[in-house]
Coordinates of C-alpha atoms in Angstrom, one line a residue:
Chain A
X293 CA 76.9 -125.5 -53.6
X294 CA 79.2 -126.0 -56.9
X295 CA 77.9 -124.6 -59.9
X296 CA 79.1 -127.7 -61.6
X297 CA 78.6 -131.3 -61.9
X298 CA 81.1 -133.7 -62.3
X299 CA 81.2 -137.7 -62.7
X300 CA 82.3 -139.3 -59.5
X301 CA 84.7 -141.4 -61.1
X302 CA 86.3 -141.9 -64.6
X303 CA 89.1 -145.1 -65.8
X304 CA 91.2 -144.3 -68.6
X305 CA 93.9 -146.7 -70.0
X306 CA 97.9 -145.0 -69.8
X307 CA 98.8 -143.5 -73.5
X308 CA 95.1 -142.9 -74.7
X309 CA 92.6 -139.5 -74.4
X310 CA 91.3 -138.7 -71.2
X311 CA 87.6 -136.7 -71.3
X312 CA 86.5 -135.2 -68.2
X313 CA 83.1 -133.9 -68.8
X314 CA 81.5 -131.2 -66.9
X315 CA 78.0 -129.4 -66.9
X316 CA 77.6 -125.7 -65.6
X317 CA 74.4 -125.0 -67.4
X318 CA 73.2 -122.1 -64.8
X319 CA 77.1 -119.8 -66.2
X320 CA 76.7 -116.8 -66.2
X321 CA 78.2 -114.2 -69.1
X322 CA 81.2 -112.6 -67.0
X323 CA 82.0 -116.5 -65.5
X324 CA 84.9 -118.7 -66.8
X325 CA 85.5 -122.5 -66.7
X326 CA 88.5 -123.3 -64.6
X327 CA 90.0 -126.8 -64.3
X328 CA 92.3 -128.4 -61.1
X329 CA 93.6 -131.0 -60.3
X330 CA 94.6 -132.7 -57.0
X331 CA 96.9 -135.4 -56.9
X332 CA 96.6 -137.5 -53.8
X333 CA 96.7 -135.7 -51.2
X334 CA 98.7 -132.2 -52.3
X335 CA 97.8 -129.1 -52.6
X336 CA 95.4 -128.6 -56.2
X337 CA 97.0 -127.8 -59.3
X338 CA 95.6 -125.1 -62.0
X339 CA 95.3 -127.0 -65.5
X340 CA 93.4 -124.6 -68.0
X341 CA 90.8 -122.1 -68.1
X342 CA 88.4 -120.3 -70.9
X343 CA 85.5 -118.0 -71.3
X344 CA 83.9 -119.3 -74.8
X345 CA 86.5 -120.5 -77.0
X346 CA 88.8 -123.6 -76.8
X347 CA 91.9 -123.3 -75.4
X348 CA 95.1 -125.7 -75.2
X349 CA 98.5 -125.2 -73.2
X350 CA 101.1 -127.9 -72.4
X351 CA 98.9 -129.8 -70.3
X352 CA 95.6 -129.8 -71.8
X353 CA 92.9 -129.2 -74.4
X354 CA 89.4 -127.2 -73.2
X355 CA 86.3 -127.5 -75.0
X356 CA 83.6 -125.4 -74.3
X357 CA 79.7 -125.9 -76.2
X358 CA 79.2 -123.1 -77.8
X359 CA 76.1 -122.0 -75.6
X360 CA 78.4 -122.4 -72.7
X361 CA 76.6 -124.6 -70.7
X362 CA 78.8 -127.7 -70.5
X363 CA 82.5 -128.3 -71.1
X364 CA 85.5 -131.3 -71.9
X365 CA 89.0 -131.4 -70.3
X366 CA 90.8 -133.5 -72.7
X367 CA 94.4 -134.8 -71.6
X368 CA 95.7 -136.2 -75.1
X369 CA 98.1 -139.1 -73.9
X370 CA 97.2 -139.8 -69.9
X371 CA 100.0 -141.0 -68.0
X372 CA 100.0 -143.2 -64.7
X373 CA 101.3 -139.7 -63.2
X374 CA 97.5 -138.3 -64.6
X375 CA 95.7 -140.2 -61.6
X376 CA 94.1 -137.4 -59.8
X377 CA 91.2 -136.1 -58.8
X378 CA 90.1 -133.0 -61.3
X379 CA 88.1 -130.2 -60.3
X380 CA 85.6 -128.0 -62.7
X381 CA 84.6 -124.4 -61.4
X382 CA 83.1 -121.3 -62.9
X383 CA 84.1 -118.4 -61.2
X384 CA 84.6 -114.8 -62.0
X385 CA 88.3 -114.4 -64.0
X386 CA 91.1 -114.1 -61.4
X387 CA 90.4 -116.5 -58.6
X388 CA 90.8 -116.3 -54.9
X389 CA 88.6 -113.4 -54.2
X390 CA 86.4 -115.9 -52.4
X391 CA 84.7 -117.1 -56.2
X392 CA 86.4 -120.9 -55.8
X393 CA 83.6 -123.2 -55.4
X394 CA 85.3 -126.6 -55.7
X395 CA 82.5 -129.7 -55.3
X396 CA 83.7 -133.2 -55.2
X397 CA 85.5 -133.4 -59.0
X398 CA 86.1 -136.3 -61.2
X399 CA 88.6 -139.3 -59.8
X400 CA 90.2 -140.0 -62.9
X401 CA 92.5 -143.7 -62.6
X402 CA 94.5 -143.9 -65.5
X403 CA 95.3 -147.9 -65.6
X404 CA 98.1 -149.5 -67.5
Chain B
X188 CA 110.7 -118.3 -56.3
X189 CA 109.2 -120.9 -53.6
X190 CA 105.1 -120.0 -54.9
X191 CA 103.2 -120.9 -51.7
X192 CA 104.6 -121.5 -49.0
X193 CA 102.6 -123.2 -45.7
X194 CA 104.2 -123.7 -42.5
X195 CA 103.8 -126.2 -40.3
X196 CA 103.3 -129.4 -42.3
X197 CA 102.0 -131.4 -39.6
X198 CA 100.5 -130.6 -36.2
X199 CA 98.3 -132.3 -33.4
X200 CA 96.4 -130.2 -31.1
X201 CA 94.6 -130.7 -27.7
X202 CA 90.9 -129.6 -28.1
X203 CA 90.6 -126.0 -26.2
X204 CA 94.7 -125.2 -27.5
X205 CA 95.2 -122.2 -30.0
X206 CA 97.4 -122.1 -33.0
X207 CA 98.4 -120.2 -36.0
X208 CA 99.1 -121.4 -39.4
X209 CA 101.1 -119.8 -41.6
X210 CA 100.9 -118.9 -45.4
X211 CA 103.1 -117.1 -47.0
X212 CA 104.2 -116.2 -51.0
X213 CA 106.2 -114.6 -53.2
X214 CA 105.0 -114.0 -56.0
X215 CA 103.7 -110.2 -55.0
X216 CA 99.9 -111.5 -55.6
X217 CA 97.0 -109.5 -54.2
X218 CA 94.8 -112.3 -53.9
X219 CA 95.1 -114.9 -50.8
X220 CA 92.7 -117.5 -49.6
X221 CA 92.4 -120.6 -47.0
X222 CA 90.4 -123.8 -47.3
X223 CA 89.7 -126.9 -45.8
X224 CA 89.4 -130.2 -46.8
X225 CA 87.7 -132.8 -45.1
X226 CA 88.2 -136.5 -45.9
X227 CA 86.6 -137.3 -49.3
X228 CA 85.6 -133.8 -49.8
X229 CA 86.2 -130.8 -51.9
X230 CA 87.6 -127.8 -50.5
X231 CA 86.0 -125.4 -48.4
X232 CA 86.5 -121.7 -48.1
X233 CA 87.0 -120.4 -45.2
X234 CA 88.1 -117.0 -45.1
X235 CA 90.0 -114.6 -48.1
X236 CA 91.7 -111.5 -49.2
X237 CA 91.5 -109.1 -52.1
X238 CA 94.8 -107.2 -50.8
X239 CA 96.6 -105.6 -47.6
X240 CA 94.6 -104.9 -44.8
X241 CA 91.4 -106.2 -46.5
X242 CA 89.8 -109.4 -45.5
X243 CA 86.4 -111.1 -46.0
X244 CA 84.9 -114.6 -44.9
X245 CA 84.2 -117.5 -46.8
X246 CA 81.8 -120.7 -46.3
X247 CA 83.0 -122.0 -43.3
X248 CA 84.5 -119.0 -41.0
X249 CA 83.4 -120.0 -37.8
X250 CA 86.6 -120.8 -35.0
X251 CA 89.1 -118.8 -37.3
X252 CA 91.1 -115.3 -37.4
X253 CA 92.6 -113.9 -40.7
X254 CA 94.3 -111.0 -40.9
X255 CA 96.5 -109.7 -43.7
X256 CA 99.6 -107.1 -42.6
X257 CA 101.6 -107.8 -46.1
X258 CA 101.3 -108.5 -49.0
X259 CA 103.2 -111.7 -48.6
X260 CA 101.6 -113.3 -45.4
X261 CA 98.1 -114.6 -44.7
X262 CA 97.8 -116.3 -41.2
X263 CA 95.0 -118.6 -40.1
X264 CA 94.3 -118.2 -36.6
X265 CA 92.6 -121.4 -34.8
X266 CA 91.0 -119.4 -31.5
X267 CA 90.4 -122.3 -29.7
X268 CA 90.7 -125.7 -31.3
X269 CA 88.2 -128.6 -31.3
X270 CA 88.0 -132.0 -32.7
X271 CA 85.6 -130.6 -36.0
X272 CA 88.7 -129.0 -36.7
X273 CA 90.7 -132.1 -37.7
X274 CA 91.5 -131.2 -41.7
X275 CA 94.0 -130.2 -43.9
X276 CA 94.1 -126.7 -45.0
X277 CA 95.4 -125.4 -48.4
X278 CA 96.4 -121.7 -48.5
X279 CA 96.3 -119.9 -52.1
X280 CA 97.3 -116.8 -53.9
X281 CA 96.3 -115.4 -57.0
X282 CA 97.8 -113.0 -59.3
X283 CA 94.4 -112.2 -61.3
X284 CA 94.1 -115.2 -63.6
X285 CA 94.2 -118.1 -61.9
X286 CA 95.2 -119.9 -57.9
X287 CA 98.6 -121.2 -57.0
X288 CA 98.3 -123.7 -53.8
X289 CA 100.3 -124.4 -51.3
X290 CA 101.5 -128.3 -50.1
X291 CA 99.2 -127.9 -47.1
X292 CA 99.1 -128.2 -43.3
X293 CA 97.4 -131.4 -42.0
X294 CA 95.9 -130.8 -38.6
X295 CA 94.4 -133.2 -36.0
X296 CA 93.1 -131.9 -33.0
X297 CA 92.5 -134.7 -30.2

């Protein structure tokens, strides 16, 4: 089962924030928060990822509570092109060594 | 550099038929994976590897082959295809920090 849970659903109106909450409370020390993204029906898309500090890149802003236990996915200014379905896991730093548990994410509709 | 790279796009299946599809990148990353993903679901792992030669299974192995020759290519063998296998499947690779997916393979078997 995902370590995480996720709202089903989320609207967000184009040109405003977009907050994707997500709650991992049972994260362990060594575990980091990873976010995806899949749009329609591609293959998902890496956004950010942090152990305890926020991070930003060119896509996004993380947030993480300081006792770890939930986190934010801010996207400052969503775009139609944001609608997508965005995936929060905790898994040990590096990925793909069989740590991925993705549940059913957040299917953000950014509306115009 | 093409990233991920998943051969065929597309492909129907009789029930009982084998097949392999393949994954393979370019980015000289140690880490490979497959899932699937059913309709309206997340994805599922199904089988992974930490390098060459070196293989392990995931959540749902059950009906599939993996092995790992290279570095660059990761193979999912279907051993004898049935109708539960209808999915897409999503082949990744990782570096060390974080996964870079492929477009996927949409498979129906009938």
């Amino acid at each position: 089962d995902a370590k995480t849970t996720q709202p089903p659903s989320m609207d967000c109106a184009e040109g405003r924030a977009a907050n994707l909450p997500c709650n991992h409370s049972t994260i362990s020390g060594n575990e980091y928060v990873y976010w995806y993204r899949q749009i329609h029906s591609q293959g998902p898309q890496y956004i950010i990822h942090g152990l305890k500090n926020n991070e930003t890149n060119e896509m996004a802003s993380l947030i993480i509570t300081e006792d770890r236990k939930s986190s934010t996915l801010i996207l400052p200014h969503a775009t139609l092109r944001d609608t997508a379905v965005y995936y929060c896991i905790v898994a040990n730093y590096g990925g793909s060594q069989g740590n991925l548990i993705f549940g059913k994410g957040t299917k953000l509709s950014v509306k115009p | 550099n093409a990233g991920v790279t998943q051969t065929p796009k597309f492909q129907v299946l009789k029930t009982g038929q084998s097949m392999t599809l393949q994954c393979a990148q370019d980015m000289n990353h140690e880490y490979m994976s497959w899932y699937r993903q059913d309709p309206g679901m997340g994805l599922r792992l199904i089988h992974y590897s930490v390098g060459a030669g070196i293989t392990d299974q995931g959540e749902v192995p059950n009906g599939y082959n993996v092995s790992r020759s290279t570095t660059e290519d990761f193979p999912l063998r279907l051993l004898s295809a049935a109708p539960s296998q209808t999915s897409v499947y999503f082949c990744a690779s990782s570096g060390g920090v974080h996964d870079t997916f492929g477009s996927g393979t949409r498979l129906t078997v009938v």
